[in-house]
Backbone as numpy.savetxt, mean C-alpha at the origin, in Angstrom:
# Nx Ny Nz CAx CAy CAz Cx Cy Cz
7.51 -19.69 -4.71 7.15 -18.67 -3.73 6.00 -17.83 -4.27
5.00 -17.57 -3.44 3.88 -16.75 -3.86 4.31 -15.29 -3.96
3.47 -14.48 -4.62 3.78 -13.05 -4.71 3.78 -12.40 -3.33
2.85 -12.82 -2.47 2.81 -12.25 -1.12 4.11 -12.54 -0.38
4.60 -13.77 -0.45 5.84 -14.11 0.23 7.04 -13.41 -0.40
7.02 -13.30 -1.71 8.12 -12.63 -2.40 8.22 -11.16 -1.99
7.08 -10.46 -1.97 7.09 -9.05 -1.57 7.45 -8.91 -0.09
6.96 -9.82 0.74 7.29 -9.80 2.17 8.80 -9.94 2.36
9.40 -10.93 1.67 10.84 -11.17 1.81 11.65 -9.98 1.32
11.25 -9.43 0.17 11.98 -8.29 -0.38 11.89 -7.08 0.55
10.73 -6.85 1.14 10.57 -5.74 2.08 11.46 -5.94 3.30
11.48 -7.16 3.84 12.32 -7.42 5.02 13.80 -7.28 4.69
14.21 -7.71 3.51 15.60 -7.51 3.09 15.93 -6.02 3.04
14.98 -5.22 2.57 15.18 -3.78 2.50 15.22 -3.18 3.90
14.35 -3.64 4.79 14.43 -3.22 6.19 15.83 -3.47 6.75
16.33 -4.67 6.54 17.66 -5.03 7.06 18.73 -4.10 6.50
18.60 -3.77 5.25 19.62 -2.94 4.60 19.57 -1.48 5.07
18.36 -0.96 5.27 18.21 0.46 5.59 18.26 0.76 7.08
17.88 -0.21 7.91 17.86 0.03 9.35 16.56 0.66 9.81
16.47 0.98 11.11 15.20 1.38 11.71 14.77 2.82 11.48
15.66 3.67 11.02 15.37 5.10 10.98 15.14 5.66 9.58
15.03 4.80 8.59 14.84 5.27 7.22 13.41 5.77 7.03
13.21 6.74 6.14 11.86 7.27 5.91 11.01 6.29 5.09
9.71 6.48 5.17 8.76 5.74 4.34 7.73 6.74 3.81
6.88 6.29 2.91 5.81 7.15 2.41 4.62 7.21 3.36
4.64 6.41 4.42 3.58 6.46 5.44 3.87 7.65 6.34
3.02 8.65 6.29 3.29 9.92 6.95 3.65 9.74 8.42
4.83 10.23 8.78 5.28 10.20 10.15 5.90 8.89 10.59
5.96 7.92 9.70 6.48 6.60 10.08 7.87 6.37 9.51
8.75 5.86 10.36 10.04 5.34 9.91 9.88 3.86 9.55
10.95 3.25 9.11 10.92 1.81 8.85 10.61 1.02 10.12
11.05 1.50 11.27 10.75 0.85 12.56 9.23 0.86 12.80
8.60 2.01 12.56 7.15 2.13 12.75 6.40 1.19 11.80
6.84 1.14 10.56 6.16 0.29 9.58 6.30 -1.18 9.95
7.47 -1.60 10.38 7.65 -2.99 10.81 6.74 -3.31 11.99
6.62 -2.39 12.94 5.73 -2.61 14.08 4.28 -2.70 13.63
3.89 -1.88 12.69 2.52 -1.94 12.14 2.23 -3.30 11.53
3.17 -3.83 10.77 2.96 -5.11 10.11 2.86 -6.25 11.11
3.67 -6.20 12.16 3.58 -7.22 13.21 2.24 -7.11 13.93
1.84 -5.90 14.27 0.55 -5.68 14.93 -0.59 -6.24 14.09
-0.56 -5.93 12.82 -1.65 -6.32 11.92 -1.86 -7.83 11.89
-0.77 -8.60 11.99 -0.88 -10.05 11.89 -0.92 -10.77 13.23
-0.34 -10.17 14.25 -0.16 -10.91 15.50 -0.88 -10.30 16.71
-1.47 -9.13 16.54 -2.23 -8.50 17.62 -3.63 -8.17 17.10
-4.45 -9.19 17.01 -5.78 -9.01 16.46 -6.64 -8.08 17.31
-6.33 -7.98 18.59 -7.09 -7.07 19.45 -6.90 -5.62 19.04
-5.75 -5.30 18.45 -5.44 -3.92 18.07 -5.70 -3.64 16.59
-5.97 -4.69 15.82 -6.15 -4.52 14.39 -7.28 -3.58 13.98
-8.45 -3.63 14.63 -9.56 -2.77 14.19 -9.22 -1.28 14.16
-8.32 -0.85 15.03 -7.96 0.56 15.06 -7.19 1.04 13.86
-6.73 0.12 13.02 -6.07 0.52 11.78 -7.06 1.24 10.88
-8.32 0.78 10.89 -9.34 1.35 10.01 -10.37 2.20 10.72
-10.57 1.97 12.02 -11.64 2.65 12.76 -11.04 3.73 13.66
-11.33 4.97 13.35 -10.73 6.10 14.07 -10.96 6.06 15.59
-12.17 5.70 16.07 -12.35 5.69 17.54 -11.43 4.72 18.27
-10.92 3.71 17.57 -10.05 2.72 18.19 -8.57 2.96 17.88
-8.29 4.03 17.15 -6.92 4.27 16.68 -5.94 4.52 17.83
-6.42 5.13 18.91 -5.53 5.42 20.02 -4.96 4.15 20.64
-5.82 3.14 20.82 -5.35 1.88 21.38 -4.36 1.21 20.43
-4.68 1.23 19.15 -3.77 0.63 18.16 -2.41 1.31 18.18
-2.41 2.62 18.26 -1.14 3.36 18.30 -0.33 3.00 19.54
-1.02 2.82 20.68 -0.30 2.47 21.91 0.29 1.07 21.82
-0.43 0.14 21.21 0.10 -1.21 21.02 1.31 -1.17 20.08
1.23 -0.37 19.04 2.34 -0.27 18.10 3.58 0.30 18.80
3.38 1.31 19.63 4.53 1.85 20.39 5.09 0.80 21.34
4.20 -0.01 21.92 4.65 -1.06 22.82 5.48 -2.11 22.12
5.12 -2.43 20.89 5.90 -3.40 20.12 7.31 -2.87 19.87
7.40 -1.59 19.57 8.73 -1.00 19.36 9.55 -1.01 20.64
8.88 -0.75 21.78 9.60 -0.74 23.04 10.05 -2.13 23.45
9.27 -3.14 23.09 9.57 -4.52 23.49 10.59 -5.19 22.59
10.55 -4.88 21.30 11.36 -5.61 20.33 12.37 -4.68 19.64
13.65 -4.99 19.69 14.60 -4.29 18.82 14.19 -4.47 17.36
14.61 -3.55 16.54 14.21 -3.57 15.13 14.49 -4.90 14.45
15.67 -5.52 14.60 15.89 -6.81 13.93 14.90 -7.88 14.36
14.45 -7.86 15.61 13.45 -8.83 16.05 12.12 -8.61 15.36
11.71 -7.36 15.24 10.45 -7.07 14.55 10.52 -7.52 13.09
11.64 -7.24 12.45 11.80 -7.65 11.05 11.72 -9.17 10.95
12.31 -9.86 11.90 12.22 -11.32 11.91 10.79 -11.80 12.04
9.98 -11.11 12.83 8.57 -11.48 12.97 7.80 -11.19 11.68
8.15 -10.11 11.00 7.48 -9.80 9.74 7.80 -10.85 8.68
9.01 -11.39 8.69 9.43 -12.33 7.65 8.54 -13.57 7.58
8.03 -14.01 8.70 7.22 -15.22 8.73 5.77 -14.84 8.95
4.86 -15.22 8.06 3.45 -14.87 8.24 2.95 -15.30 9.61
2.22 -14.41 10.27 1.72 -14.71 11.60 0.22 -14.92 11.60
-0.31 -15.43 12.71 -1.74 -15.62 12.85 -2.31 -16.54 11.79
-3.48 -16.21 11.31 -4.14 -17.03 10.29 -3.34 -17.08 9.00
-2.56 -16.04 8.72 -1.78 -16.01 7.48 -0.70 -17.09 7.49
-0.19 -17.42 8.68 0.78 -18.49 8.77 0.16 -19.86 8.64
-1.09 -19.98 9.08 -1.78 -21.27 9.03 -2.41 -21.54 7.67
-2.77 -20.47 6.96 -3.51 -20.61 5.70 -2.79 -19.84 4.59
-1.81 -20.47 3.94 -1.08 -19.77 2.87 -1.97 -19.15 1.79
-3.07 -19.79 1.37 -3.92 -19.13 0.37 -4.50 -17.80 0.87
-4.78 -17.73 2.18 -5.27 -16.48 2.75 -4.17 -15.42 2.72
-2.96 -15.83 3.00 -1.82 -14.91 2.93 -1.70 -14.32 1.53
-1.82 -15.17 0.52 -1.72 -14.69 -0.86 -2.88 -13.77 -1.21
-4.07 -14.13 -0.77 -5.26 -13.36 -1.13 -5.25 -11.98 -0.48
-4.82 -11.90 0.78 -4.92 -10.65 1.53 -3.64 -9.83 1.48
-2.49 -10.50 1.48 -1.24 -9.78 1.70 -0.45 -9.41 0.46
-0.85 -9.88 -0.70 -0.10 -9.49 -1.90 -0.12 -7.99 -2.07
-1.29 -7.37 -1.99 -1.38 -5.92 -2.14 -0.75 -5.21 -0.96
-0.99 -5.71 0.25 -0.45 -5.06 1.45 1.07 -4.96 1.38
1.73 -6.06 1.04 3.19 -6.05 1.06 3.77 -5.40 -0.18
3.07 -5.48 -1.31 3.54 -4.75 -2.48 3.55 -3.25 -2.19
2.45 -2.74 -1.66 2.35 -1.30 -1.40 3.36 -0.86 -0.35
3.50 -1.61 0.74 4.44 -1.19 1.77 5.89 -1.37 1.33
6.17 -2.35 0.48 7.50 -2.46 -0.10 7.83 -1.18 -0.88
6.85 -0.73 -1.68 7.07 0.50 -2.44 7.09 1.73 -1.53
6.36 1.69 -0.40 6.42 2.81 0.54 7.85 3.04 1.02
8.59 1.97 1.19 9.98 2.11 1.63 10.88 2.44 0.45
10.73 1.72 -0.64 11.59 1.96 -1.81 11.51 3.41 -2.28
10.27 3.91 -2.42 10.07 5.21 -3.05 10.31 6.39 -2.12
10.55 6.11 -0.86 10.94 7.17 0.07 12.45 7.39 0.08
13.19 6.55 -0.64 14.65 6.66 -0.66 15.08 7.46 -1.90
16.26 8.07 -1.85 16.75 8.84 -3.00 16.96 7.96 -4.23
16.72 8.54 -5.38 17.06 7.93 -6.67 16.35 6.60 -6.92
15.16 6.43 -6.39 14.42 5.19 -6.65 13.95 5.17 -8.10
13.74 3.99 -8.62 13.16 3.79 -9.94 12.13 2.67 -9.85
11.08 2.70 -10.67 10.10 1.62 -10.65 10.74 0.29 -10.98
10.20 -0.77 -10.39 10.67 -2.11 -10.70 9.96 -2.65 -11.93
10.60 -3.58 -12.62 9.93 -4.36 -13.66 9.31 -5.58 -12.99
8.00 -5.59 -12.88 7.32 -6.67 -12.18 6.95 -7.79 -13.14
6.84 -9.01 -12.64 6.39 -10.13 -13.49 5.00 -9.83 -14.06
4.77 -10.30 -15.29 3.49 -10.04 -15.94 2.32 -10.58 -15.14
2.50 -11.75 -14.51 1.38 -12.31 -13.77 1.06 -11.49 -12.53
2.06 -10.84 -11.94 1.80 -9.96 -10.81 1.07 -8.71 -11.28
1.49 -8.15 -12.40 0.78 -6.98 -12.94 -0.68 -7.32 -13.23
-0.93 -8.49 -13.78 -2.31 -8.89 -14.06 -3.11 -9.06 -12.78
-2.48 -9.64 -11.75 -3.16 -9.82 -10.48 -3.48 -8.46 -9.84
-2.53 -7.54 -9.87 -2.77 -6.22 -9.30 -3.91 -5.52 -10.02
-3.96 -5.65 -11.34 -5.06 -5.03 -12.08 -6.40 -5.68 -11.73
-6.42 -6.98 -11.61 -7.67 -7.68 -11.26 -8.20 -7.17 -9.92
-7.31 -7.04 -8.94 -7.74 -6.56 -7.63 -8.18 -5.09 -7.70
-7.43 -4.29 -8.46 -7.77 -2.88 -8.58 -9.09 -2.70 -9.31
-9.31 -3.46 -10.35 -10.56 -3.36 -11.11 -11.76 -3.62 -10.19
-11.62 -4.55 -9.25 -12.71 -4.86 -8.33 -12.89 -3.79 -7.25
-11.79 -3.13 -6.88 -11.83 -2.23 -5.73 -11.78 -0.75 -6.10
-11.74 -0.42 -7.38 -11.52 0.97 -7.79 -12.56 1.92 -7.21
-13.82 1.56 -7.26 -14.87 2.45 -6.75 -14.69 2.73 -5.26
-14.32 1.69 -4.50 -14.09 1.86 -3.06 -12.88 2.75 -2.82
-11.80 2.50 -3.53 -10.57 3.24 -3.29 -10.67 4.69 -3.74
-11.52 4.97 -4.73 -11.65 6.32 -5.27 -12.86 7.06 -4.73
-13.53 6.48 -3.72 -14.79 7.05 -3.26 -14.64 8.47 -2.70
-13.45 8.84 -2.21 -13.24 10.17 -1.64 -12.69 11.16 -2.66
-12.57 10.73 -3.89 -12.08 11.66 -4.91 -13.15 12.71 -5.18
-12.79 13.98 -5.18 -13.77 15.04 -5.45 -14.11 15.18 -6.92
-13.40 14.44 -7.77 -13.66 14.47 -9.22 -13.75 13.04 -9.73
-14.33 12.87 -10.88 -14.38 11.56 -11.50 -12.99 11.13 -11.95
-12.74 9.82 -11.90 -11.44 9.28 -12.28 -11.66 8.12 -13.23
-10.93 8.14 -14.34 -10.95 7.03 -15.29 -9.54 6.46 -15.35
-9.40 5.22 -14.90 -8.10 4.55 -14.90 -7.91 3.80 -16.22
-6.80 4.06 -16.88 -6.47 3.36 -18.12 -5.21 2.55 -17.90
-5.34 1.24 -17.95 -4.18 0.38 -17.79 -3.45 0.25 -19.13
-2.14 0.48 -19.12 -1.35 0.26 -20.32 -1.43 -1.22 -20.70
-1.77 -1.49 -21.92 -1.95 -2.86 -22.36 -3.41 -3.29 -22.37
-4.30 -2.43 -21.85 -5.72 -2.74 -21.91 -6.37 -2.80 -20.55
-7.55 -2.22 -20.46 -8.31 -2.25 -19.21 -8.67 -0.86 -18.75
-9.92 -0.67 -18.35 -10.41 0.62 -17.87 -11.22 0.38 -16.60
-11.06 1.24 -15.62 -11.86 1.22 -14.40 -12.24 2.65 -14.06
-13.41 2.82 -13.47 -13.96 4.15 -13.22 -14.34 4.29 -11.75
-14.11 5.47 -11.20 -14.51 5.75 -9.83 -14.55 7.23 -9.57
-14.69 7.61 -8.32 -14.73 9.01 -7.96 -16.10 9.62 -8.14
-16.14 10.95 -8.13 -17.40 11.67 -8.24 -18.09 11.36 -9.57
-19.40 11.23 -9.50 -20.16 10.89 -10.71 -20.42 12.11 -11.59
-20.50 13.28 -10.98 -20.78 14.50 -11.73 -19.55 15.39 -11.77
-19.52 16.29 -12.74 -18.42 17.24 -12.82 -17.27 16.74 -13.67
-16.10 17.37 -13.52 -14.96 17.03 -14.37 -14.40 15.65 -14.06
-13.72 15.09 -15.07 -13.08 13.79 -14.91 -11.60 13.90 -15.24
-10.82 13.10 -14.55 -9.38 13.04 -14.79 -9.05 11.66 -15.31
-8.27 11.60 -16.39 -7.81 10.34 -16.96 -6.44 10.02 -16.37
-6.30 8.82 -15.82 -5.04 8.40 -15.20 -4.55 7.16 -15.94
-3.37 7.24 -16.53 -2.86 6.16 -17.38 -1.53 5.65 -16.85
-1.38 4.33 -16.81 -0.12 3.75 -16.37 -0.22 2.24 -16.25
0.85 1.63 -15.79 0.83 0.19 -15.50 -0.12 -0.07 -14.33
-0.57 -1.31 -14.24 -1.47 -1.67 -13.15 -0.86 -1.35 -11.79
0.42 -1.66 -11.63 1.09 -1.43 -10.35 1.11 0.05 -9.98
1.32 0.91 -10.97 1.37 2.34 -10.71 -0.02 2.89 -10.45
-1.02 2.42 -11.16 -2.40 2.82 -10.90 -2.83 2.41 -9.50
-2.40 1.22 -9.09 -2.75 0.75 -7.75 -2.16 1.68 -6.69
-0.90 2.05 -6.85 -0.29 2.96 -5.88 -1.00 4.31 -5.88
-1.38 4.79 -7.04 -2.14 6.04 -7.13 -3.42 5.94 -6.31
-4.15 4.85 -6.50 -5.43 4.67 -5.82 -5.28 4.37 -4.34
-4.10 3.95 -3.92 -3.84 3.70 -2.51 -3.38 4.97 -1.80
-3.47 6.11 -2.47 -3.11 7.37 -1.82 -1.67 7.78 -1.99
-0.95 7.11 -2.87 0.46 7.47 -3.12 0.55 8.23 -4.45
-0.39 9.16 -4.68 -0.49 9.80 -5.98 0.81 10.47 -6.42
1.47 11.16 -5.51 2.65 11.93 -5.90 3.87 11.05 -6.18
3.78 9.78 -5.84 4.91 8.87 -6.07 4.58 7.79 -7.09
3.42 7.87 -7.73 3.04 6.90 -8.75 3.44 7.43 -10.13
4.05 6.60 -10.93 4.47 6.99 -12.27 3.29 6.79 -13.24
2.43 7.79 -13.27 1.25 7.75 -14.12 1.17 9.07 -14.88
0.38 9.06 -15.95 0.10 10.28 -16.70 -1.33 10.71 -16.38
-1.50 11.98 -16.04 -2.81 12.51 -15.73 -3.21 13.56 -16.75
-4.41 13.46 -17.27 -4.93 14.43 -18.22 -6.30 14.88 -17.76
-6.58 16.15 -17.99 -7.85 16.72 -17.60 -7.67 18.17 -17.20
-8.74 18.78 -16.71 -8.67 20.15 -16.24 -7.61 20.27 -15.15
-6.71 21.25 -15.23 -5.64 21.35 -14.23 -6.14 21.42 -12.79
-7.25 22.11 -12.59 -7.80 22.17 -11.24 -8.26 20.82 -10.75
-8.89 20.05 -11.64 -9.35 18.71 -11.27 -8.17 17.78 -11.00
-7.13 17.91 -11.82 -5.93 17.09 -11.61 -5.32 17.39 -10.24
-5.24 18.66 -9.88 -4.68 19.03 -8.58 -5.53 18.49 -7.45
-6.85 18.52 -7.60 -7.73 18.05 -6.52 -7.59 16.55 -6.31
-7.54 15.76 -7.38 -7.42 14.32 -7.19 -6.03 13.94 -6.72
-5.04 14.72 -7.11 -3.67 14.42 -6.68 -3.52 14.53 -5.17
-4.30 15.40 -4.54 -4.17 15.62 -3.11 -5.35 15.05 -2.32
-6.20 14.26 -2.97 -7.35 13.66 -2.30 -6.92 12.49 -1.43
-7.65 12.20 -0.35 -7.32 11.08 0.54 -7.85 9.75 -0.02
-7.17 9.23 -1.02 -7.61 8.00 -1.68 -7.18 6.78 -0.87
-7.79 5.66 -1.19 -7.40 4.38 -0.55 -8.54 3.73 0.18
-8.25 2.56 0.73 -9.26 1.79 1.45 -9.36 2.29 2.88
């Protein structure tokens, strides 16, 4: 099983266990909302652009509400379990695009629950997450008001954020650094060092793609 499929399956198992009304780290979204988002992303290409483009967000939101109205939660989870659209036809594309998507959303659900703890991930998944983060760090940190230096435990450095002014050092596993850069700063198990004001600013910055 690929990492994308493994994370997808684990997330769906968690959906089944928690039900439709559990919280997530996606602001304002329950598990039902997140499942609808994932189905929309793969199976409603007409509504996909609104995920990233604000002028189209209203249509995307209406399609997502429609999916919830049409499908009971277990049906939506069933649709999420099997890759849809091009991801179902091209497994390598599923692995290339969805490993990060499903890892992050799996953690969005896990870390919104009481008493969560970080998982011990396979070494090859940690290496893959770092490889992707190393390539995307500048993009993901582009809205940081301060410079950011990512230090991966075990080796590896990536830089992003503001070019001038104070810098914040962020240290942790690749998986935790990735969550930090995806805008989950307050739920990432990382160590931050630097000017306290700069640390506060990057902690609340709108990071991510």
